[in-house]
mmCIF file of C-alpha atoms in Angstrom:
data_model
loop_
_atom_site.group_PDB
_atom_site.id
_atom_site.type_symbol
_atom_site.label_atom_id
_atom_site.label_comp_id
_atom_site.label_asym_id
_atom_site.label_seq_id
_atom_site.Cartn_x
_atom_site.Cartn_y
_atom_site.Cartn_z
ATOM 1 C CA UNK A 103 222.174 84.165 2.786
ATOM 2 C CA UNK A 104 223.166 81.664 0.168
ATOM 3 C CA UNK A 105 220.610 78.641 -0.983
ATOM 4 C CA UNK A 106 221.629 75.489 0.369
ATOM 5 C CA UNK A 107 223.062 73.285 -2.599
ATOM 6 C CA UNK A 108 220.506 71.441 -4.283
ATOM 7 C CA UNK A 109 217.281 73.373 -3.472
ATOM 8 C CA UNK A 110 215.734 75.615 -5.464
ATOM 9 C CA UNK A 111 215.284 79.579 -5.074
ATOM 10 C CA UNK A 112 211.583 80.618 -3.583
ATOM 11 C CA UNK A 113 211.193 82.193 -7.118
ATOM 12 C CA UNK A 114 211.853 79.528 -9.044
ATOM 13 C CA UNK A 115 209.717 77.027 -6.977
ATOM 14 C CA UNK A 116 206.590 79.689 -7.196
ATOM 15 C CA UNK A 117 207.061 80.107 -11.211
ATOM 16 C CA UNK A 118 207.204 75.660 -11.003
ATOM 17 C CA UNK A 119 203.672 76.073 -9.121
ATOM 18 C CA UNK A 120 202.292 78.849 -11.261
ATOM 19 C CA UNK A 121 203.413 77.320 -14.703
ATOM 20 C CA UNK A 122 201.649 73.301 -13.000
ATOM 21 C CA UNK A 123 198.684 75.319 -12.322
ATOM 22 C CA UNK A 124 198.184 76.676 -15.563
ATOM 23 C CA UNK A 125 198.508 73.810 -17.427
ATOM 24 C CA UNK A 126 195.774 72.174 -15.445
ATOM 25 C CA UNK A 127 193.684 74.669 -17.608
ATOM 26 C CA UNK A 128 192.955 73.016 -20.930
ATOM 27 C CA UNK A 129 192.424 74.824 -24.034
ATOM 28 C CA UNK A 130 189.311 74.853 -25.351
ATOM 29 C CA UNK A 131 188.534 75.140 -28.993
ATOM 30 C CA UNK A 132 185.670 75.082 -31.495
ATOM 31 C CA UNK A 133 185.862 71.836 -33.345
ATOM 32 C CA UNK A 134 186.974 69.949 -30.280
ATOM 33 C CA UNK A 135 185.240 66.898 -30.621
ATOM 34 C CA UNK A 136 185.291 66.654 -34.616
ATOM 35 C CA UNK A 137 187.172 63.704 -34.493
ATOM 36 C CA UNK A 138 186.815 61.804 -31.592
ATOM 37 C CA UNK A 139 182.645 62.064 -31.710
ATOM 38 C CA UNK A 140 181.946 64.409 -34.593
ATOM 39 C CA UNK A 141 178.391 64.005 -34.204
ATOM 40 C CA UNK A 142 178.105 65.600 -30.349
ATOM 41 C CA UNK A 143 177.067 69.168 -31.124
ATOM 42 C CA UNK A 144 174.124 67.836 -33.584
ATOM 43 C CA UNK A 145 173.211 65.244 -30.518
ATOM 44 C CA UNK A 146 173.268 67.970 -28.251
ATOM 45 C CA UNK A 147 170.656 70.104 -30.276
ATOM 46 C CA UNK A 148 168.626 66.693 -30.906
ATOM 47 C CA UNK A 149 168.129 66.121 -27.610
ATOM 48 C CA UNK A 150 167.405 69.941 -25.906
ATOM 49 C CA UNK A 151 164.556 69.960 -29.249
ATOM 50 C CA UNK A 152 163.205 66.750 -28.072
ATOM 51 C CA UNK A 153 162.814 68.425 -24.496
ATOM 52 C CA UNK A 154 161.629 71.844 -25.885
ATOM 53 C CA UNK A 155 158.890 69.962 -27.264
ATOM 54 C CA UNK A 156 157.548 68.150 -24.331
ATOM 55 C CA UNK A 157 158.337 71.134 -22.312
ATOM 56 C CA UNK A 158 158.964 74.782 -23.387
ATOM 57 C CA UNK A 159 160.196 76.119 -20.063
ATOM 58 C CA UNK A 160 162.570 72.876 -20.116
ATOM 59 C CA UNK A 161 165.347 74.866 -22.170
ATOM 60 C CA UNK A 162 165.376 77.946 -19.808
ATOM 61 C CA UNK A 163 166.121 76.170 -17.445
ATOM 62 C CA UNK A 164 168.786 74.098 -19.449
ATOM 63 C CA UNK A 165 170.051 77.300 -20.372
ATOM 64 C CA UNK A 166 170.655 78.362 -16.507
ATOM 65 C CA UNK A 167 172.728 75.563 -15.835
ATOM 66 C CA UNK A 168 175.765 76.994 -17.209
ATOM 67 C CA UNK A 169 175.328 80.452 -15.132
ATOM 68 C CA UNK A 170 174.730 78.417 -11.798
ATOM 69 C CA UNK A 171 177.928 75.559 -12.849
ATOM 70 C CA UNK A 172 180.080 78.553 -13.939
ATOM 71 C CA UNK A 173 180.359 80.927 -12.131
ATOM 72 C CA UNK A 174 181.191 78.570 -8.915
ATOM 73 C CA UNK A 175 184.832 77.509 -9.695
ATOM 74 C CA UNK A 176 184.725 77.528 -13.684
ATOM 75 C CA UNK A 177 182.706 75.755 -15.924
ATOM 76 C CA UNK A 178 183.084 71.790 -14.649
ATOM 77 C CA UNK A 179 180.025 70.308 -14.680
ATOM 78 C CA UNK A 180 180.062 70.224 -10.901
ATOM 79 C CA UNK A 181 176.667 71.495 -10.435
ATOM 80 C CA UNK A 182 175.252 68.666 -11.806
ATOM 81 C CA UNK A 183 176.533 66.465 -9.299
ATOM 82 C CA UNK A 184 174.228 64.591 -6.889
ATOM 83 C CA UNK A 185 175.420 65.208 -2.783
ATOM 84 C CA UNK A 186 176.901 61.764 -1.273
ATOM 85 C CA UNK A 187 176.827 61.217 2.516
ATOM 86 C CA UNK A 188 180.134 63.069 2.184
ATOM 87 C CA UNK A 189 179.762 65.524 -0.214
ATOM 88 C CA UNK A 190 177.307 68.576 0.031
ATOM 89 C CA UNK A 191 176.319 69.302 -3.473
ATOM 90 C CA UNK A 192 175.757 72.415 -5.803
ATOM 91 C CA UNK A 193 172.254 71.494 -6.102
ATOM 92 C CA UNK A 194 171.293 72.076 -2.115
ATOM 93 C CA UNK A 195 172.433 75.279 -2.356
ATOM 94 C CA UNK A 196 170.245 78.558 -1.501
ATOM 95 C CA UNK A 197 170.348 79.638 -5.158
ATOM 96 C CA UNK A 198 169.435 76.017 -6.743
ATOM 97 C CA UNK A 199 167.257 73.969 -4.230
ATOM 98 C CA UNK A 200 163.854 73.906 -5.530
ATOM 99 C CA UNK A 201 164.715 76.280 -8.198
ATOM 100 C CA UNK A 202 167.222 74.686 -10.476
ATOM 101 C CA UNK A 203 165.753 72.208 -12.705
ATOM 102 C CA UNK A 204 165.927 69.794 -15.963
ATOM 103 C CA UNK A 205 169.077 67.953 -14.918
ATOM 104 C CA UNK A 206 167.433 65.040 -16.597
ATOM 105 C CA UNK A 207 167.427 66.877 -20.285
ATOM 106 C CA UNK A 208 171.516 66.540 -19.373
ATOM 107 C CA UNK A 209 171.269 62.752 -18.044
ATOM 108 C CA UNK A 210 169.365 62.300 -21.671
ATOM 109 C CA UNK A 211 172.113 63.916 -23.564
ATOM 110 C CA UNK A 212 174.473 61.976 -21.973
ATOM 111 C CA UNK A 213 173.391 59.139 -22.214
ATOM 112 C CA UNK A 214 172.738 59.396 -26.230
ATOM 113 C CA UNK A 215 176.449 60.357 -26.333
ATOM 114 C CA UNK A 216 177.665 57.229 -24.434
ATOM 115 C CA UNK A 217 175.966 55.255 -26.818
ATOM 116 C CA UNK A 218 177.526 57.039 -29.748
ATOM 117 C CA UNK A 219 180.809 57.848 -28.395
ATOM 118 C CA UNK A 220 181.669 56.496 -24.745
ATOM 119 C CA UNK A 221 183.676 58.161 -21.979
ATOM 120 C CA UNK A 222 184.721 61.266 -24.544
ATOM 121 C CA UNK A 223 181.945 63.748 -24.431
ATOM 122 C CA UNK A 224 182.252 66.131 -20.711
ATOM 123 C CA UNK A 225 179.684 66.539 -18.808
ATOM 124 C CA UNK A 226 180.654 70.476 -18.420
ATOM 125 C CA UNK A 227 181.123 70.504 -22.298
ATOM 126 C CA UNK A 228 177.040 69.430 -22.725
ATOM 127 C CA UNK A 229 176.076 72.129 -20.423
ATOM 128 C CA UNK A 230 177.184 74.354 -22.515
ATOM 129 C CA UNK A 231 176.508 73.066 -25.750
ATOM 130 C CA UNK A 232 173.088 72.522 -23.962
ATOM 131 C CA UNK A 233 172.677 76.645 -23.329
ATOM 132 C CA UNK A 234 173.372 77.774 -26.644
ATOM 133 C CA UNK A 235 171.016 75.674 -28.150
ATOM 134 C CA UNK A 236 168.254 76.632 -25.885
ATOM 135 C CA UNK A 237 169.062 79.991 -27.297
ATOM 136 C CA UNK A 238 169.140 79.200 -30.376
ATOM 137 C CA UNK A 239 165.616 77.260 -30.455
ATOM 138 C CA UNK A 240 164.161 80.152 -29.196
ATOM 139 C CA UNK A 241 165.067 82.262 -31.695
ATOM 140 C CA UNK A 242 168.088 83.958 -30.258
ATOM 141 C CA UNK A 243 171.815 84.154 -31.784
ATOM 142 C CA UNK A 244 173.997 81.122 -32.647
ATOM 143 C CA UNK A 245 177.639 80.779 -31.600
ATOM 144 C CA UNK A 246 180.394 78.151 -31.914
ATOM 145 C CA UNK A 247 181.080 77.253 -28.613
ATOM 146 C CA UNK A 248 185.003 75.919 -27.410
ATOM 147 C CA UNK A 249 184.876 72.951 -26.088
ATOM 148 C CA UNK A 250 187.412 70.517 -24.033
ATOM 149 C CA UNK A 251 186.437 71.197 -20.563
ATOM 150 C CA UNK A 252 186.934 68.245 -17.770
ATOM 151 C CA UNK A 253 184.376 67.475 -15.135
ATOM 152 C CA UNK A 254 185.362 68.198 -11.905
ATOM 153 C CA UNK A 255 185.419 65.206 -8.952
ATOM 154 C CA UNK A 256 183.699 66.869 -6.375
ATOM 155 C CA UNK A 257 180.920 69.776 -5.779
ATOM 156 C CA UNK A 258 180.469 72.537 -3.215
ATOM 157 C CA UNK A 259 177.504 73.831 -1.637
ATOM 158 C CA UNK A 260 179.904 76.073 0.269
ATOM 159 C CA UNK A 261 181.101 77.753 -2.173
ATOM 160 C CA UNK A 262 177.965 78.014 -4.364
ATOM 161 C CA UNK A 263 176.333 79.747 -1.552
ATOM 162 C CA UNK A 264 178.792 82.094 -1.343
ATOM 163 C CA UNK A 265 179.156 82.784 -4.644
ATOM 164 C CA UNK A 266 175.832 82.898 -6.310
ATOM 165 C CA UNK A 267 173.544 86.026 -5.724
ATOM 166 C CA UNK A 268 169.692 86.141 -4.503
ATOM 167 C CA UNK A 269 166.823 87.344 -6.655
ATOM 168 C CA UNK A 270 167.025 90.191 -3.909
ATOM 169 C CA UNK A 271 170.666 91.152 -5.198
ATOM 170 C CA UNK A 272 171.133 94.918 -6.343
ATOM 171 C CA UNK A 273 173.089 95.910 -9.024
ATOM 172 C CA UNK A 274 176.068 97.023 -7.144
ATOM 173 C CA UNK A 275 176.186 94.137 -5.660
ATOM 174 C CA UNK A 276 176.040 92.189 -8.850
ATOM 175 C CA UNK A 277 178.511 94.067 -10.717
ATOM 176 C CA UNK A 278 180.668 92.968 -7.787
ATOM 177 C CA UNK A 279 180.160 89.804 -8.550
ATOM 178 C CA UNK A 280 180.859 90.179 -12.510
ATOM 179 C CA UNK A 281 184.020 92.061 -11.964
ATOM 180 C CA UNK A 282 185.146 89.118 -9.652
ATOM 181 C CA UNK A 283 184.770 87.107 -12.750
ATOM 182 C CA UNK A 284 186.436 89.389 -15.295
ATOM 183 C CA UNK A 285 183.193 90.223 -16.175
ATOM 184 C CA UNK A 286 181.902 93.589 -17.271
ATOM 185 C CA UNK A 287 179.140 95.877 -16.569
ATOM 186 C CA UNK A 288 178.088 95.414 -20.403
ATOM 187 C CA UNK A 289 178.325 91.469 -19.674
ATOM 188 C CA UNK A 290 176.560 91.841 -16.671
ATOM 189 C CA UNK A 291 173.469 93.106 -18.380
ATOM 190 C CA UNK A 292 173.519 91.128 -21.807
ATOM 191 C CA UNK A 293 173.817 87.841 -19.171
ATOM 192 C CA UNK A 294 170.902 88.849 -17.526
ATOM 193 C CA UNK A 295 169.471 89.428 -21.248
ATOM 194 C CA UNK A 296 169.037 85.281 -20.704
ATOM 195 C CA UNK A 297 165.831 86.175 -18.518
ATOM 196 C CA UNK A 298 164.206 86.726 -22.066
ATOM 197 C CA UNK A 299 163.323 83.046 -21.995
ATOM 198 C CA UNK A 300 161.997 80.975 -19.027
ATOM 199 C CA UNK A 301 159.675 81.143 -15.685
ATOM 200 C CA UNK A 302 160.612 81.777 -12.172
ATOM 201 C CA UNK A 303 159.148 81.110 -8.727
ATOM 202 C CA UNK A 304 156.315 84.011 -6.580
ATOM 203 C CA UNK A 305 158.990 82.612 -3.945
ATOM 204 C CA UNK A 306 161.581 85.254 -5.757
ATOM 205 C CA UNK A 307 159.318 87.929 -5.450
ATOM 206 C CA UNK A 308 156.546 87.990 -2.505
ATOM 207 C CA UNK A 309 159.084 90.018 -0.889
ATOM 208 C CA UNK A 310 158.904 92.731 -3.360
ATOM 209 C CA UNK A 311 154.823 92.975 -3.907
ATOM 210 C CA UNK A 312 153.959 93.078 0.056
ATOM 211 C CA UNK A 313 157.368 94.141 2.040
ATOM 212 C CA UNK A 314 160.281 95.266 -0.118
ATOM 213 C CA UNK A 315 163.553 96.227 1.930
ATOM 214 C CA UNK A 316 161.208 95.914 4.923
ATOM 215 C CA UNK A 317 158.801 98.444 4.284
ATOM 216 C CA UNK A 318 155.797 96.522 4.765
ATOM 217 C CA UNK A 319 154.570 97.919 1.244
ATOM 218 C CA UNK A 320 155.760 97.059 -2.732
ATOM 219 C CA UNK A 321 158.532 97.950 -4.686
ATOM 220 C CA UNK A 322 157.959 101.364 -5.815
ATOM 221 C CA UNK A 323 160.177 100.601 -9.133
ATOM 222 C CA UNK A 324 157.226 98.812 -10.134
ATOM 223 C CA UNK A 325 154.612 99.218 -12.889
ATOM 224 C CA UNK A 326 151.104 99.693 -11.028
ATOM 225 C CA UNK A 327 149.628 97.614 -13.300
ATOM 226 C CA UNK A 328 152.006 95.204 -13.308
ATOM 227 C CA UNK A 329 152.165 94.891 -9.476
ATOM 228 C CA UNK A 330 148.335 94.524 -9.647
ATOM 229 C CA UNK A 331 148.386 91.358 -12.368
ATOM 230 C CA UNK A 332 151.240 89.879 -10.206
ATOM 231 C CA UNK A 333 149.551 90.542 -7.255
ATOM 232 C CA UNK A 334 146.889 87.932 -8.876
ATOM 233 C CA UNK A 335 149.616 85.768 -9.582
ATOM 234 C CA UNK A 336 151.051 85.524 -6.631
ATOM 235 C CA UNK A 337 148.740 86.433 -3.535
ATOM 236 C CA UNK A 338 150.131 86.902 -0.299
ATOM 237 C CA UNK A 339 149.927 83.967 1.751
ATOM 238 C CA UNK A 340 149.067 82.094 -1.626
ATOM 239 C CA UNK A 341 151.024 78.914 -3.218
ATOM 240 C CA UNK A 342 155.211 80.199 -3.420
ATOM 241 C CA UNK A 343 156.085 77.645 -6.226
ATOM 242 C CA UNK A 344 153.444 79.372 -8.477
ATOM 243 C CA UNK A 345 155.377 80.106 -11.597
ATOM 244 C CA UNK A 346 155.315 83.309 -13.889
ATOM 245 C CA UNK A 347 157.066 84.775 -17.114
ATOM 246 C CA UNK A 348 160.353 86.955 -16.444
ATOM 247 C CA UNK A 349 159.468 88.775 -19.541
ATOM 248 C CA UNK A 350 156.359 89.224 -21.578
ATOM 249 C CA UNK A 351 157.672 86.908 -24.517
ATOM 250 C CA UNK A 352 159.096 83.939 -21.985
ATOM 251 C CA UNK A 353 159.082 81.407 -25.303
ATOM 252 C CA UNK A 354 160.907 83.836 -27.142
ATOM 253 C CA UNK A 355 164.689 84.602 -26.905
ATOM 254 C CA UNK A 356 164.709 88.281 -27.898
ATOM 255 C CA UNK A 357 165.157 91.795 -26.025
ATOM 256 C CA UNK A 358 161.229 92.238 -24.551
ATOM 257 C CA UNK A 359 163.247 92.007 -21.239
ATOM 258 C CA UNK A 360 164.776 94.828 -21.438
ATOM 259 C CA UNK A 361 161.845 97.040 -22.995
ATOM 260 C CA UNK A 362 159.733 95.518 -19.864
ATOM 261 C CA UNK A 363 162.668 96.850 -17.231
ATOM 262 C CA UNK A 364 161.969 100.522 -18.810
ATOM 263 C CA UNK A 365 158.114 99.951 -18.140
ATOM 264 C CA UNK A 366 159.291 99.112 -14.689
ATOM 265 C CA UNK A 367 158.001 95.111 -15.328
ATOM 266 C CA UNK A 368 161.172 93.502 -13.975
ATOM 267 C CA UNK A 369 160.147 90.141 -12.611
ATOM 268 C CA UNK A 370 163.071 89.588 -10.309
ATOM 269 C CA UNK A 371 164.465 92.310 -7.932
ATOM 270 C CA UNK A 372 167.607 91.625 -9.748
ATOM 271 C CA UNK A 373 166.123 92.382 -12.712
ATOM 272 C CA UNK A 374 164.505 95.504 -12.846
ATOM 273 C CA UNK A 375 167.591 97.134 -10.103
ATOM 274 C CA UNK A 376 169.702 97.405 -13.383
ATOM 275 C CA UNK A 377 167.492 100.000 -14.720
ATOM 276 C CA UNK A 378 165.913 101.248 -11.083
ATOM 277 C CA UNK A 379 169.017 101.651 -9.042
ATOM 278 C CA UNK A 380 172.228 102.128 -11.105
ATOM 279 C CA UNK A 381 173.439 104.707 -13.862
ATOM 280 C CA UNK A 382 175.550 102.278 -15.329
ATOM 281 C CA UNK A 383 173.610 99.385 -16.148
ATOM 282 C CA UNK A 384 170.686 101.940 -16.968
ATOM 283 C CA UNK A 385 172.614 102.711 -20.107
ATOM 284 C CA UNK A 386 173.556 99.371 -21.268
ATOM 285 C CA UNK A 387 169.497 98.196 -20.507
ATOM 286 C CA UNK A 388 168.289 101.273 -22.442
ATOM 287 C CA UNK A 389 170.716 100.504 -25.775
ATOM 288 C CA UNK A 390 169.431 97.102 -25.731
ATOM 289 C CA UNK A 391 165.777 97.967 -25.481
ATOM 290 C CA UNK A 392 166.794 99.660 -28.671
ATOM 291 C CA UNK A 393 168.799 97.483 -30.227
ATOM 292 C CA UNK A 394 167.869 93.968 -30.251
ATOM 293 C CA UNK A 395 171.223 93.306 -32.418
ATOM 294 C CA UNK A 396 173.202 94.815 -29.940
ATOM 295 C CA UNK A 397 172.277 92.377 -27.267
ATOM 296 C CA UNK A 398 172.254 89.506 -29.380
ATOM 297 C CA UNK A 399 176.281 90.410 -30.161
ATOM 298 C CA UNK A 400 177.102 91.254 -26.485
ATOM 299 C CA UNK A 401 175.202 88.104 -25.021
ATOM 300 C CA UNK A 402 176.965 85.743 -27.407
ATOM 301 C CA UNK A 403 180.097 87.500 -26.105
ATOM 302 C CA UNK A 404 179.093 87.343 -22.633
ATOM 303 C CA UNK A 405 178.518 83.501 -22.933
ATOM 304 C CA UNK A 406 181.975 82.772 -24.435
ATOM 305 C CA UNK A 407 183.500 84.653 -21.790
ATOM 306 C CA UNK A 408 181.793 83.087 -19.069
ATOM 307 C CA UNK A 409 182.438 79.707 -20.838
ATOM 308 C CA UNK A 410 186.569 79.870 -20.428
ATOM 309 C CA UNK A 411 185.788 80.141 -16.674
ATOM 310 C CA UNK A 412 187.551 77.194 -15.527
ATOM 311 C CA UNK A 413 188.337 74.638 -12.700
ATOM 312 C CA UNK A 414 192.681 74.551 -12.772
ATOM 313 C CA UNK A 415 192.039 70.968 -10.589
ATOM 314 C CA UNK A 416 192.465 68.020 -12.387
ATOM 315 C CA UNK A 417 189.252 66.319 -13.578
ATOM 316 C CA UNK A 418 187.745 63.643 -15.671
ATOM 317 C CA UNK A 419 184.958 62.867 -18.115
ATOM 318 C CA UNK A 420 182.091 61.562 -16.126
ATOM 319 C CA UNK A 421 180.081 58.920 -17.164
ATOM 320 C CA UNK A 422 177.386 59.722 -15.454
ATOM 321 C CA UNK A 423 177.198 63.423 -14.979
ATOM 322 C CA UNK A 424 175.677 63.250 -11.826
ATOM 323 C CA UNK A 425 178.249 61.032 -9.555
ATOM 324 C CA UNK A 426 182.057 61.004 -10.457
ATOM 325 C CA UNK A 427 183.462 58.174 -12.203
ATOM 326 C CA UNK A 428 184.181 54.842 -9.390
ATOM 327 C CA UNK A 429 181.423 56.512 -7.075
ATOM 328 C CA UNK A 430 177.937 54.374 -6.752
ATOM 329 C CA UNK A 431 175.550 55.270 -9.270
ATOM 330 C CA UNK A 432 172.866 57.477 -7.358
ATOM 331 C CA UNK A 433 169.469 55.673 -6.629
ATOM 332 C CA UNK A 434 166.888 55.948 -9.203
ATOM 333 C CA UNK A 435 163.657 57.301 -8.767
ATOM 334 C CA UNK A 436 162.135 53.473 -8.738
ATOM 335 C CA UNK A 437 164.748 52.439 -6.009
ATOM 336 C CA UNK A 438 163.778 55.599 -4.148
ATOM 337 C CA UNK A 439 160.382 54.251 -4.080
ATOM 338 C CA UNK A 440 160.961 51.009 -3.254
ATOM 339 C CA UNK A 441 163.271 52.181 -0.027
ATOM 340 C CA UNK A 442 159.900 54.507 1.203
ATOM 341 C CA UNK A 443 157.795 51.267 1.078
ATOM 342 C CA UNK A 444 160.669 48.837 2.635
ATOM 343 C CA UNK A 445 161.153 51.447 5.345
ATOM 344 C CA UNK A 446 158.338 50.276 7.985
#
């Protein structure tokens, strides 16, 4: 059947969509902001140094940001976003509430880079400026990071609980999860390599000291010793939000995690499964354990890649990285106050 006169073939209307849809995706490059605020990258590091030093677990959890904003529809600052009365947001979600933390190391970042440089600096853009230099101040590899991302108008809780795995997750299931991203197996396990640093909840692992898969008794991939010091840590029945070290060196960016999966001393259940319950990842855990190098190279490649994960929607550069820009600014923590006493 012939096309009706001034319409277009399906083809060419799909390759119109396609070709709209990619160039919603910006390129990024290193250097991006060297003329229009040349001075963000060294306010970046200023700032997540200033933080470091009131708080060393502070830049762990900087650092985590990017995973959690990420991997749930590209890198667009969207887990940063406060939920609205009609908005659900990334931070409410079963991987992030009461876990994710240090949102206001970004608001200070931001807020020095309004000052210098208004409405040009993303708030996606400091979160990962933000990682690499809690990396970095740890002792771990430096990068140049490509930069140019938008921030996204909107969150989802939906999607972030779909998307982002448990501290129960296996490996298989996490390589799922990886792949989905055009991620490897070898990224897979130099990501997790950002465990080296930071703290994390007995909530994440009661399960696994007192009734792993059900069993009513520990994880048997477990170091006896180990299970016996966090067993002290983290009694059962004691406080969940008790916090311990997901490797021996939790200050120190270097590849102690992996030596401490060998020894069976895996904090997290999705930790110590990439040495415990997969061939694959057993081999890429056991190299780094070896090679501290190694990791540091794959890790740095692993963050780029995860990096040019993108939102193809069209965004914006937040003000304020925690409502979009025309929203109300979100209550602060005086006004919150002052509603509790007002509210008889």
């Amino acid at each position: 059947m012939a096309a009706r006169r001034g319409s277009l073939p399906l083809v060419a209307v799909l390759l119109a969509l396609l070709c709209r849809a990619e160039a919603a995706v910006r390129e990024l490059q290193v250097g991006y902001y060297a003329e229009t605020c040349p001075e963000a990258e060294g306010i970046v590091r200023e700032v997540v140094a200033r933080a470091r030093a009131r708080e060393a677990r502070s830049v762990a959890s900087v650092m985590r940001l990017q995973f959690h904003d990420c991997f749930v529809n590209g890198c667009d600052g969207s887990v940063l976003m406060d939920a609205t009365p009609t908005m659900l947001g990334e931070k409410d979600a079963l991987s992030n509430i009461n876990s994710l933390r240090s949102f206001e190391v970004v608001d200070e970042i931001k807020e020095a880079l309004e000052e210098r440089c208004p409405g040009v600096v993303s708030c996606a853009d400091i979160v990962v400026m933000a990682a690499r230099d809690a990396v970095v101040l740890t002792g771990g590899p430096n990068w140049e990071v490509r930069l140019g991302r938008e921030d996204s108008l909107t969150a989802s809780q939906e999607d972030s609980d779909s998307i982002m795995p448990s501290p129960r997750a296996n490996a298989s299931a996490l390589i799922r999860l990886f792949a989905g991203l055009n991620l490897s197996v070898t990224d897979l396990v130099a990501l997790s390599g950002s465990h080296s640093i930071g703290e994390a909840r007995c909530f994440s692992i009661v399960f696994r000291l007192y009734n792993q898969s059900g069993s009513g008794r520990p994880d048997p991939n477990m170091d006896s010793a180990y299970r016996r010091a966090l067993d002290a840590l983290c009694p059962r029945g004691g406080d969940e939000e008790v916090t311990g070290g997901m490797d021996a060196t939790p200050r120190v960016f270097d590849n102690r995690y992996f030596k401490d999966l060998v020894a069976l001393r895996g904090f997290l259940n999705s930790d110590q499964t990439l040495f415990s319950d997969n061939a694959r990842t057993r081999r890429v855990v056991k190299r780094f354990s070896k090679d501290q190098d190694a990791f540091f190279r794959a890790f740095v490649e692993g963050m780029i890649k995860m990096g040019e994960l993108q939102n193809p929607r069209k965004g914006e550069i937040r003000r304020n990285c925690r409502v979009a820009n025309g929203s109300p600014s979100p209550a602060t923590p005086k006004e919150v106050a002052a509603y509790r006493v007002m509210d008889f």
